[in-house]
Structures are given as structure tokens and as C-alpha cells.
The first five atom37 places (N, CA, C, CB, O) and aatype in JSON, in Angstrom:
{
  "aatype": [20, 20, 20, 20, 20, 20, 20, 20, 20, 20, 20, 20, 20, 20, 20, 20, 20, 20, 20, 20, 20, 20, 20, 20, 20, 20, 20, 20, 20, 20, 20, 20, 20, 20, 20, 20, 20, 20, 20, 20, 20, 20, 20, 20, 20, 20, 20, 20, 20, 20, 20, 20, 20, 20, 20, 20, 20, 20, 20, 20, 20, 20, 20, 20, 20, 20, 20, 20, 20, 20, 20, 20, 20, 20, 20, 20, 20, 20, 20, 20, 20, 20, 20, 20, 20, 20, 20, 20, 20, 20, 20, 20, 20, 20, 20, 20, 20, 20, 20, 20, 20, 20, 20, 20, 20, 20],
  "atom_mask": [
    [1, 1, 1, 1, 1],
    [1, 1, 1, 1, 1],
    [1, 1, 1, 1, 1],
    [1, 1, 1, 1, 1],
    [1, 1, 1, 1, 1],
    [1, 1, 1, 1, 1],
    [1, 1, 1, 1, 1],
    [1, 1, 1, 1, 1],
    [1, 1, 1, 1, 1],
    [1, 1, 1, 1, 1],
    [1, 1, 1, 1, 1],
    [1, 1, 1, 1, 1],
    [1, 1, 1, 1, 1],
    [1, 1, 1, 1, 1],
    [1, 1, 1, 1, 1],
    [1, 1, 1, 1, 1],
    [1, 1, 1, 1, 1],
    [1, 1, 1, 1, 1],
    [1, 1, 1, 1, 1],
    [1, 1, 1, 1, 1],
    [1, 1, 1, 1, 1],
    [1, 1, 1, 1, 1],
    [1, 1, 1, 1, 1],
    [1, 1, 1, 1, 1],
    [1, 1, 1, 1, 1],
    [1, 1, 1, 1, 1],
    [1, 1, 1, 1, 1],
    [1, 1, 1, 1, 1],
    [1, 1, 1, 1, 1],
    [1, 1, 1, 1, 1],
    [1, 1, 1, 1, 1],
    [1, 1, 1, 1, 1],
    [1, 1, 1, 1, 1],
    [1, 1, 1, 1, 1],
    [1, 1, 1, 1, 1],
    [1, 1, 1, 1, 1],
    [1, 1, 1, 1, 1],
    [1, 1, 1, 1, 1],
    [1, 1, 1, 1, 1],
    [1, 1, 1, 1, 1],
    [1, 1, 1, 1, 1],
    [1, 1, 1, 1, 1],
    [1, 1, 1, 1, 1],
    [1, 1, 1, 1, 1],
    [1, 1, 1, 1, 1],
    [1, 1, 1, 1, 1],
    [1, 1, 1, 1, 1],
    [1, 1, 1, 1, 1],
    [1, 1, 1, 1, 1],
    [1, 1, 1, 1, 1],
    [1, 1, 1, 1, 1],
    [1, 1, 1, 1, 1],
    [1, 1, 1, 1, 1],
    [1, 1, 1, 1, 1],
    [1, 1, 1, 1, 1],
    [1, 1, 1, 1, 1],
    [1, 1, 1, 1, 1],
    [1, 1, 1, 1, 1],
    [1, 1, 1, 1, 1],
    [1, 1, 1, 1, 1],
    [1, 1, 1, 1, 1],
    [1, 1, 1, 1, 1],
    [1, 1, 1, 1, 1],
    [1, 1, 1, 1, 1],
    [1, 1, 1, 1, 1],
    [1, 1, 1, 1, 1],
    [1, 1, 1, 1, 1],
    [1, 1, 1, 1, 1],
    [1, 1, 1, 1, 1],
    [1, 1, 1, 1, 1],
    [1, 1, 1, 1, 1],
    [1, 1, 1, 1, 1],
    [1, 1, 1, 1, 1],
    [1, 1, 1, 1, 1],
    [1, 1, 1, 1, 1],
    [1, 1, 1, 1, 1],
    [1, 1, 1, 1, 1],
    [1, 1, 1, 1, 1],
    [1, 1, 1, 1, 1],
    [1, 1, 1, 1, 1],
    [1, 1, 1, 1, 1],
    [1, 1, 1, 1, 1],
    [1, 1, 1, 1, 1],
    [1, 1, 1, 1, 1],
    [1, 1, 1, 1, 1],
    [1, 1, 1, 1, 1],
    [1, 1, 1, 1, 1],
    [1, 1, 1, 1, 1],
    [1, 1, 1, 1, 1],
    [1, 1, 1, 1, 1],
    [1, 1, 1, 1, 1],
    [1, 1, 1, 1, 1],
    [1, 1, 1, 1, 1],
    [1, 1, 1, 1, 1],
    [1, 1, 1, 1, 1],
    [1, 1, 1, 1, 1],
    [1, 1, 1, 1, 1],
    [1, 1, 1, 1, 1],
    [1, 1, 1, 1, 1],
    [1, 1, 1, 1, 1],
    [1, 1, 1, 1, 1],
    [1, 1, 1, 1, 1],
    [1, 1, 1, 1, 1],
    [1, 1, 1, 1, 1],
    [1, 1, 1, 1, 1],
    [1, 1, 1, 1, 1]
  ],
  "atom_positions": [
    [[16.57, -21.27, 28.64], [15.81, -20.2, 29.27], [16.01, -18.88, 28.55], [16.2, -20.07, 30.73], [15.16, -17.99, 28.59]],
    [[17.22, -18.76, 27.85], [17.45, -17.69, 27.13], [16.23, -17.42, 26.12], [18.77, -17.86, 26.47], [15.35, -16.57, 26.22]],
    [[16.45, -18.55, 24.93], [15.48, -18.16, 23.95], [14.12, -18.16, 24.3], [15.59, -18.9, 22.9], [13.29, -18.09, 23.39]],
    [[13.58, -18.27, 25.99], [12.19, -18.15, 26.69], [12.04, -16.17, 26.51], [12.3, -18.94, 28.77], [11.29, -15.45, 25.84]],
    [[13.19, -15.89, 27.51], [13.02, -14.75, 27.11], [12.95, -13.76, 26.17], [13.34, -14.56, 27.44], [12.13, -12.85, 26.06]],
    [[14.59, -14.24, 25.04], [14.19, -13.77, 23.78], [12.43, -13.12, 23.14], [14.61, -14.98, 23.08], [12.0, -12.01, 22.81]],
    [[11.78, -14.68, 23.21], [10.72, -14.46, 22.62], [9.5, -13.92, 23.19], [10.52, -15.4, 22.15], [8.46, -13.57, 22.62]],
    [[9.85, -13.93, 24.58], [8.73, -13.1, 25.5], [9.16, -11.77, 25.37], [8.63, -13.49, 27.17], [8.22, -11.11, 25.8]],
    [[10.01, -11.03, 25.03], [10.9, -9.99, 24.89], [10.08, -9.08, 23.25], [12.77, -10.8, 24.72], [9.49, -8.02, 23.05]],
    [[10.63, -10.55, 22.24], [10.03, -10.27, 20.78], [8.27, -9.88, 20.73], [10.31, -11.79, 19.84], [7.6, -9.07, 20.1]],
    [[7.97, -10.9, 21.74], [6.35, -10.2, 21.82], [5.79, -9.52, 22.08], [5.66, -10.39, 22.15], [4.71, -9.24, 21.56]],
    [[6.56, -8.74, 23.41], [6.44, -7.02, 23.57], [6.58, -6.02, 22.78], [7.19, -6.55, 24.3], [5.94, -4.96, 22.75]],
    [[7.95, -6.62, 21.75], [8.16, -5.7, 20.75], [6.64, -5.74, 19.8], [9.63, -6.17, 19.88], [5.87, -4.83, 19.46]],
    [[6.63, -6.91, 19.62], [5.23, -7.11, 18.4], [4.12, -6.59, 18.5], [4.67, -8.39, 18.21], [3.34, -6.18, 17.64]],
    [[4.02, -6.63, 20.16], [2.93, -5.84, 20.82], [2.58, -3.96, 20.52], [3.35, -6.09, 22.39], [1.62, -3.24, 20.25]],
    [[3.91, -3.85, 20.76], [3.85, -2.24, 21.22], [4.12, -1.92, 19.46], [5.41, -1.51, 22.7], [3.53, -0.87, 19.22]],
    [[4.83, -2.49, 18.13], [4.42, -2.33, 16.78], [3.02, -2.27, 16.82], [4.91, -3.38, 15.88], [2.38, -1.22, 16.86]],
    [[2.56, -3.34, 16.82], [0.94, -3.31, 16.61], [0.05, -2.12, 17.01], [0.36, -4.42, 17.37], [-0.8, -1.53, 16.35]],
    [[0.42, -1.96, 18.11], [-0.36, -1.02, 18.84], [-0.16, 0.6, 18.42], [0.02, -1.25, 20.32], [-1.09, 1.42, 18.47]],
    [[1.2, 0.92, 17.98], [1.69, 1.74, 16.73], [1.34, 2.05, 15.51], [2.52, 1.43, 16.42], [1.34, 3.1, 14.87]],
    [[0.87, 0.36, 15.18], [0.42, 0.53, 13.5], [-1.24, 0.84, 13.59], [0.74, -1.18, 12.42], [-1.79, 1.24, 12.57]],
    [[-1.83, 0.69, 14.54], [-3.07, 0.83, 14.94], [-3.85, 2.25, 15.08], [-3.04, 0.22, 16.04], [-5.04, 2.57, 15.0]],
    [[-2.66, 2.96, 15.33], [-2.73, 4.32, 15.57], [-1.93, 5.3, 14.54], [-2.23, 4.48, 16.94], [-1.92, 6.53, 14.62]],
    [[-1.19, 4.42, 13.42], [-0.9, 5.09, 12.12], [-1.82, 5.35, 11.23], [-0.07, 4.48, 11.46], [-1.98, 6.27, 10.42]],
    [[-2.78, 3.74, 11.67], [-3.89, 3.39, 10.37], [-4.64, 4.4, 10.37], [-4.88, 2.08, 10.43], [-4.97, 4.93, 9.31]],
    [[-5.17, 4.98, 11.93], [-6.42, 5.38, 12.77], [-5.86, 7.15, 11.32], [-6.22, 5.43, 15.44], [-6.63, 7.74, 10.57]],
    [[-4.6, 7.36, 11.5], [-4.53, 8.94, 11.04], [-4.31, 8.88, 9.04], [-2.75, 9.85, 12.07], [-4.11, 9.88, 8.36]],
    [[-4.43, 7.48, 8.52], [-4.3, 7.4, 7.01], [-5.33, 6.97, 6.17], [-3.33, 6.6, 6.69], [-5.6, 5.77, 6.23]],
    [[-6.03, 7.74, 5.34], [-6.91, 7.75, 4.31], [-7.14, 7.05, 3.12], [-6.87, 8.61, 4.01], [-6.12, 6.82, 2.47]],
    [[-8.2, 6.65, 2.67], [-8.51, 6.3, 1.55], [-9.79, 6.65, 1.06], [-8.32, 5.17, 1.5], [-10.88, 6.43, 1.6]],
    [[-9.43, 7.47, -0.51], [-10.79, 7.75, -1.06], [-10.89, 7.58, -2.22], [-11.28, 8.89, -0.89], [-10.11, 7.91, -3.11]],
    [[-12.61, 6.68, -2.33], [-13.37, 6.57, -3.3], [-14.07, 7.17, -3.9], [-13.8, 6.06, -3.21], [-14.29, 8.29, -3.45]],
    [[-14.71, 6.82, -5.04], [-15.89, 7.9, -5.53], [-16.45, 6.67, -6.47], [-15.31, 9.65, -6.49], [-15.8, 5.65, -6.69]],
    [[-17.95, 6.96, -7.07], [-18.39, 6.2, -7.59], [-19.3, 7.32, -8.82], [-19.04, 5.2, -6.54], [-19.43, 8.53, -8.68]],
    [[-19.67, 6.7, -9.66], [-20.8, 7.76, -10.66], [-20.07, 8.85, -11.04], [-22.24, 8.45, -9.85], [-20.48, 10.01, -11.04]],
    [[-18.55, 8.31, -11.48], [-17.85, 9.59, -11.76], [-17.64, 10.41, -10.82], [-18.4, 10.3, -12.59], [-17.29, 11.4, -11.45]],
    [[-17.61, 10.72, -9.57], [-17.48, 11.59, -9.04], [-18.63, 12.11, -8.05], [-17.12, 12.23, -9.89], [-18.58, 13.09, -7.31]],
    [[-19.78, 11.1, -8.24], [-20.92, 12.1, -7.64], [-20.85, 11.63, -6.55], [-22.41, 12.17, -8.16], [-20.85, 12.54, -5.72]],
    [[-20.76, 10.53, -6.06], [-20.28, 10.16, -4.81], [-18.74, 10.17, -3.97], [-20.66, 9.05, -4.89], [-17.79, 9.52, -4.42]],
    [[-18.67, 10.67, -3.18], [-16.98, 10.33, -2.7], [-17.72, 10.06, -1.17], [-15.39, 12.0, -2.84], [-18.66, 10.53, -0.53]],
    [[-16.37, 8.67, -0.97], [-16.45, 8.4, 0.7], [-14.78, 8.41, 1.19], [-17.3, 6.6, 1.12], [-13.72, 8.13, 0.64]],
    [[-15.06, 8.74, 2.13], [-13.41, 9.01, 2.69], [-13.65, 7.66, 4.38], [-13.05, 11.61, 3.36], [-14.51, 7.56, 5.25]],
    [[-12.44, 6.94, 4.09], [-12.28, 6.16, 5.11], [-11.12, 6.43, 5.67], [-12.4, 4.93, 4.84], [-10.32, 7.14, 5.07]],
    [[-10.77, 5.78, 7.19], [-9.29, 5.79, 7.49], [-9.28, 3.96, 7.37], [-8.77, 6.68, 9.3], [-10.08, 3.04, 7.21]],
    [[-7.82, 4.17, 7.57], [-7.16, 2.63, 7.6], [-7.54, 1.8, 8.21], [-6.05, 2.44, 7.94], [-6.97, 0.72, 8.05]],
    [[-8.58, 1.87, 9.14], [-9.17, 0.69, 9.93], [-10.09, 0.45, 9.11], [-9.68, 0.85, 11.38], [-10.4, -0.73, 9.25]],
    [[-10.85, 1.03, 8.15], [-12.01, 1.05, 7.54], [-13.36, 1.68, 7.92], [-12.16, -0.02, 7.4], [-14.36, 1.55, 7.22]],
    [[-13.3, 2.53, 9.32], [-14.27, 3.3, 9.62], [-14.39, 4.66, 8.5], [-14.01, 3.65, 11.11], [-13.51, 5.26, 7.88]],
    [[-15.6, 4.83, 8.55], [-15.97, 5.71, 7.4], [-15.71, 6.88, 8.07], [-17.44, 5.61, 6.77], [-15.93, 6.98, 9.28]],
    [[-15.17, 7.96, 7.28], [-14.73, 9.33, 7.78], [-15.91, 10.5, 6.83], [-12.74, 9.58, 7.34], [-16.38, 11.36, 7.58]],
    [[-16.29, 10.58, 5.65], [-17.05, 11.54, 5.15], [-17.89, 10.55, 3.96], [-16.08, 12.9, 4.59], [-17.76, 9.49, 3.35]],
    [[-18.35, 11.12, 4.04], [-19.61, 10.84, 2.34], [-19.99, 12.43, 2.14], [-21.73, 9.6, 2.72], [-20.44, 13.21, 2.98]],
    [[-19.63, 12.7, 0.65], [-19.79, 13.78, -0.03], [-21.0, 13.21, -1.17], [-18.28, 14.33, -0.62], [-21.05, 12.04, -1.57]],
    [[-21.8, 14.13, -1.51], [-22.77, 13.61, -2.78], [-23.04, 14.99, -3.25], [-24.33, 12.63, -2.4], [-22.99, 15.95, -2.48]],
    [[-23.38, 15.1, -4.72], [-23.24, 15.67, -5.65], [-24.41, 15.99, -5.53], [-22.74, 15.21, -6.65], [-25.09, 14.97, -5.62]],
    [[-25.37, 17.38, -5.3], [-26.47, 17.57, -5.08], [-27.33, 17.56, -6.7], [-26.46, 18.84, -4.18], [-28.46, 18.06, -6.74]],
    [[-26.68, 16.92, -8.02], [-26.96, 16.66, -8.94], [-27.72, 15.25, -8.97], [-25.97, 16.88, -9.56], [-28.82, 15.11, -9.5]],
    [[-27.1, 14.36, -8.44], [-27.88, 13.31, -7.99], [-28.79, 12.87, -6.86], [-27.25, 12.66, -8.0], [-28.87, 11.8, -6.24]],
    [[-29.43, 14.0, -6.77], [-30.44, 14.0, -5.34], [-31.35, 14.74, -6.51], [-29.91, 15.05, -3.46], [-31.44, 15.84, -7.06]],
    [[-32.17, 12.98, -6.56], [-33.31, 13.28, -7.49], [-34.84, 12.2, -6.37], [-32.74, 12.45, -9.61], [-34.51, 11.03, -6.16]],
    [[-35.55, 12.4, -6.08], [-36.68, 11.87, -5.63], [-36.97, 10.83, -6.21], [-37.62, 12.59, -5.66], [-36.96, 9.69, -5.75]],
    [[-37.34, 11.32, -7.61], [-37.55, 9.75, -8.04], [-36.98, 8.9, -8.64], [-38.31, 9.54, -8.59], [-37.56, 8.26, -9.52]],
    [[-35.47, 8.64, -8.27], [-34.39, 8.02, -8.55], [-33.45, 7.32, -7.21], [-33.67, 9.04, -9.34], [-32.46, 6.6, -7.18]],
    [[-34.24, 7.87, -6.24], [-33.26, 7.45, -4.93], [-32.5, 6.08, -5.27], [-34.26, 7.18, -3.4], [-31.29, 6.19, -5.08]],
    [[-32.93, 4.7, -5.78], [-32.4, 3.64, -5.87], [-31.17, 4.24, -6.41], [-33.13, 2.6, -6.59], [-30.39, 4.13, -5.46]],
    [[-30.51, 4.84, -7.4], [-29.62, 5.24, -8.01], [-28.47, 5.6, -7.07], [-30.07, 6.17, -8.77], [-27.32, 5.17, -7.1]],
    [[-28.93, 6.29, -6.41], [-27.97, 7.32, -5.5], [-27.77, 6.35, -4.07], [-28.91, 9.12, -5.08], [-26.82, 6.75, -3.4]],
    [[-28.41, 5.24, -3.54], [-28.33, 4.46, -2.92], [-27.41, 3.18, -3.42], [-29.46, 4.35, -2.66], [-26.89, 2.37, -2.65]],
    [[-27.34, 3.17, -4.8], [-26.32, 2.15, -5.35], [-24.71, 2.76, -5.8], [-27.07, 1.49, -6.74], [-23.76, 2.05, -6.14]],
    [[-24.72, 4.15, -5.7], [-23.69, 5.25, -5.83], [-22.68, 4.43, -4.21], [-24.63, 7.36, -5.64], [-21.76, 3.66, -3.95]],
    [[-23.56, 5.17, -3.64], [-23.1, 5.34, -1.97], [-22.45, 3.88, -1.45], [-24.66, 5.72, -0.85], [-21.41, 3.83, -0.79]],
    [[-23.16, 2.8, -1.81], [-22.87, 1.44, -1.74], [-21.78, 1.36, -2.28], [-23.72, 0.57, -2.26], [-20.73, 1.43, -1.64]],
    [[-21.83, 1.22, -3.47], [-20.27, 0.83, -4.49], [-19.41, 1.72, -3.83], [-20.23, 1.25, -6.41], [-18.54, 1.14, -3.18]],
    [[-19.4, 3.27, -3.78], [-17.99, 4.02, -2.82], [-17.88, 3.23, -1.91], [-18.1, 5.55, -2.07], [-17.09, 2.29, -1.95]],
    [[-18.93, 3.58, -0.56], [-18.61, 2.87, 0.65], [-17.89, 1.38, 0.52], [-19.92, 2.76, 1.4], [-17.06, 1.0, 1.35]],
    [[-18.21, 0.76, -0.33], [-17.46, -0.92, -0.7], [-16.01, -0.66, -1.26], [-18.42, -1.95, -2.14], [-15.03, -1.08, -0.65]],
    [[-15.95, -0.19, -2.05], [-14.61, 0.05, -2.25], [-13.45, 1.17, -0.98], [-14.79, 0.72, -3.77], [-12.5, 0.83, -0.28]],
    [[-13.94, 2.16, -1.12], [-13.57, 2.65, 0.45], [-12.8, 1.06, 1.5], [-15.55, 3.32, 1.33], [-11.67, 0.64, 1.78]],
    [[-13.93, 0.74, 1.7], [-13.33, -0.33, 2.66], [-12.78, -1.42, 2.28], [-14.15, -0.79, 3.46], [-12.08, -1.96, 3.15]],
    [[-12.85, -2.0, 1.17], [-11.95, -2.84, 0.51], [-10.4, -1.99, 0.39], [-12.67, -3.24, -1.01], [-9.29, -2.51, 0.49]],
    [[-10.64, -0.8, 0.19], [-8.88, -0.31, -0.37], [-8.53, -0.16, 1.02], [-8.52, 1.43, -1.51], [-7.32, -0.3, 1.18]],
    [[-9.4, 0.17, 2.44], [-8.67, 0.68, 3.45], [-8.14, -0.82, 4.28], [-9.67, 1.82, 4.37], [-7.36, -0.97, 5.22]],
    [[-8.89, -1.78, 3.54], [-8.06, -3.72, 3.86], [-6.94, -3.75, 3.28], [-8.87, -5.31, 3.09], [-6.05, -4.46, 3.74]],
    [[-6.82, -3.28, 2.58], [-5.72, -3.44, 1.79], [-5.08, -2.9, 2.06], [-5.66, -3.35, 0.8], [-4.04, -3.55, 2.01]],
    [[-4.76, -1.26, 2.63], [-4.09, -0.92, 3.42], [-3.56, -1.8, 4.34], [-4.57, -0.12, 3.81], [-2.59, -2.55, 4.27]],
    [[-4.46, -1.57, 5.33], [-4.18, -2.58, 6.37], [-3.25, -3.81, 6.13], [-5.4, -3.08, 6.74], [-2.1, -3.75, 6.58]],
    [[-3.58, -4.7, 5.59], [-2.96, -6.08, 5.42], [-1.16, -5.36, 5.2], [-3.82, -7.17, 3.73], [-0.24, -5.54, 5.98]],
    [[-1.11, -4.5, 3.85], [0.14, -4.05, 3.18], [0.8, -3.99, 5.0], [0.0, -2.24, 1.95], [1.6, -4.78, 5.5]],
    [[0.14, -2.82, 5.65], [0.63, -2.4, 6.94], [1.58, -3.88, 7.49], [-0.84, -1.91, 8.03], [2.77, -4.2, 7.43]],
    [[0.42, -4.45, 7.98], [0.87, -5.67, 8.74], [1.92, -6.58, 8.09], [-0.3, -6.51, 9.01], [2.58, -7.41, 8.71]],
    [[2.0, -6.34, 6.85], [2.89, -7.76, 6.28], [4.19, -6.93, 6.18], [2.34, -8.63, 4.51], [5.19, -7.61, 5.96]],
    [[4.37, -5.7, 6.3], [5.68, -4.85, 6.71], [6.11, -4.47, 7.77], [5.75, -3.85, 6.29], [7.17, -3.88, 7.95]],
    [[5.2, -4.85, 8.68], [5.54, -4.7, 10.46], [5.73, -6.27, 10.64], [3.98, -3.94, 11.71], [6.49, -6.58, 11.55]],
    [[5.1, -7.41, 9.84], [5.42, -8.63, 10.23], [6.98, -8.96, 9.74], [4.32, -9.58, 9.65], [7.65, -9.81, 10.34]],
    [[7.56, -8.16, 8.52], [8.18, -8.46, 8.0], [9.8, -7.79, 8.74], [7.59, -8.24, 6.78], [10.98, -8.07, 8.53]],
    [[9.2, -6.94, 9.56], [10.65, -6.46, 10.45], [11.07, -7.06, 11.78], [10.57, -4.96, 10.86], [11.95, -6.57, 12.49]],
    [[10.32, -8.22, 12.07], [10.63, -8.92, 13.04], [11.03, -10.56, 12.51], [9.45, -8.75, 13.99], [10.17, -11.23, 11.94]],
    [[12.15, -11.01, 12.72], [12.33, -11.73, 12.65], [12.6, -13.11, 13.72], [12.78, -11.27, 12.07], [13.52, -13.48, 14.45]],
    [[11.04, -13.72, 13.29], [10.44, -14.54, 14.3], [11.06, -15.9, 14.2], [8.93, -14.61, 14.15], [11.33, -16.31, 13.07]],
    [[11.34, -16.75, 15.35], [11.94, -17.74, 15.07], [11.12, -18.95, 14.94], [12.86, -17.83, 15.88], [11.58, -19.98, 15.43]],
    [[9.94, -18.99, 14.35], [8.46, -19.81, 14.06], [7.54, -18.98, 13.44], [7.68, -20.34, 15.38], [7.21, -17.84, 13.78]],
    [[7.02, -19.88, 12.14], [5.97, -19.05, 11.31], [5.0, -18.92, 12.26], [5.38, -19.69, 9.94], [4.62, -19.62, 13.2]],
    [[4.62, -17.62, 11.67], [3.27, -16.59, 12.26], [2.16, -16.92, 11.34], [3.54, -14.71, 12.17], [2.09, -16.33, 10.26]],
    [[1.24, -17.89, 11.7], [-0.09, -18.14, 10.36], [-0.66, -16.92, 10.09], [-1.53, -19.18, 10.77], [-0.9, -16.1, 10.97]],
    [[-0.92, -16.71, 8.72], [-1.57, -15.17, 8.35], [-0.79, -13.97, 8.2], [-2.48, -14.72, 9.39], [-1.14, -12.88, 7.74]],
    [[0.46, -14.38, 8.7], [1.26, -13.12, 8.27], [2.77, -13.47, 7.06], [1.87, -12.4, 9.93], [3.47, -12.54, 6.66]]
  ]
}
């Protein structure tokens, strides 16, 4: 009955980490840019988008496709680096608990 509680105990802990790292991610950044610079997107760690900046150099009419493939590639990378955040996060909050059964995915 001991190690019942132990681990109902450990899952609160895991709980209230999580719920911690959730609200670290929510306040940490990542930024891209694409076209050299003419695009920048700013994400936080969950991957919600926080700004898009554009270079009023590339605000051409008859080029929009251009500046629409700018914005894409930032915004994609943006959220690819703010996964990557993330994951790093989790596999160092997974890594301070020492669970007595593998955790799949972590």
C-alpha cells in the first residue's frame, strides 16, 4: 500500500511540474525571420504566435506570392523551434522525477 501512495503522491508532483512548465513556456520566446530579415515572427513556447514584423520593403502588389512564402517559412520555423523548446522542457522535468516504470514518450 505504501508504494500505492508513493506513486499517487509522484503524480501530484508530475502534475503540479507540468502545470509549472506550462506557464514557463506560456512567458519564453522564440524568433524567426525569413528573406534575411524581412520577415520576423515571434512565438512563445507553446507555439502560439506572438508578433509578425514585415519589412515594408517587401510589400510589393505585384509580388504578394513572395511575401506570403516569407511569412510561411518564419511562421514554420517559429513553431518548429518553439517544439523544440517544448519537448527540451519536458524531457528535463521528465528527467527530475524518478519514476518507478517507463513513461512512453518521455
Amino acid at each position: 500500500m505504501n508504494n500505492l501512495q508513493q506513486i499517487l503522491q509522484m503524480g501530484q508532483q508530475v502534475q503540479a511540474r507540468m502545470s509549472q512548465l506550462q506557464t514557463e513556456l506560456s512567458s519564453k520566446t522564440v524568433t524567426c525571420s525569413s528573406g534575411g530579415g524581412m520577415v520576423t515572427v515571434t512565438a512563445d513556447g507553446k507555439g502560439k504566435l506572438r508578433t509578425i514584423k514585415i519589412d515594408p520593403s517587401v510589400v510589393q502588389p505585384d509580388d504578394v506570392e513572395m511575401l506570403e512564402d516569407l511569412v510561411l517559412a518564419a511562421v514554420n520555423e517559429a513553431q518548429n523551434r518553439a517544439n523544440a523548446l517544448y519537448e527540451e522542457e519536458m524531457r528535463k522535468a521528465a528527467g527530475s522525477f524518478q519514476l518507478p516504470f517507463p513513461v512512453p514518450g518521455l
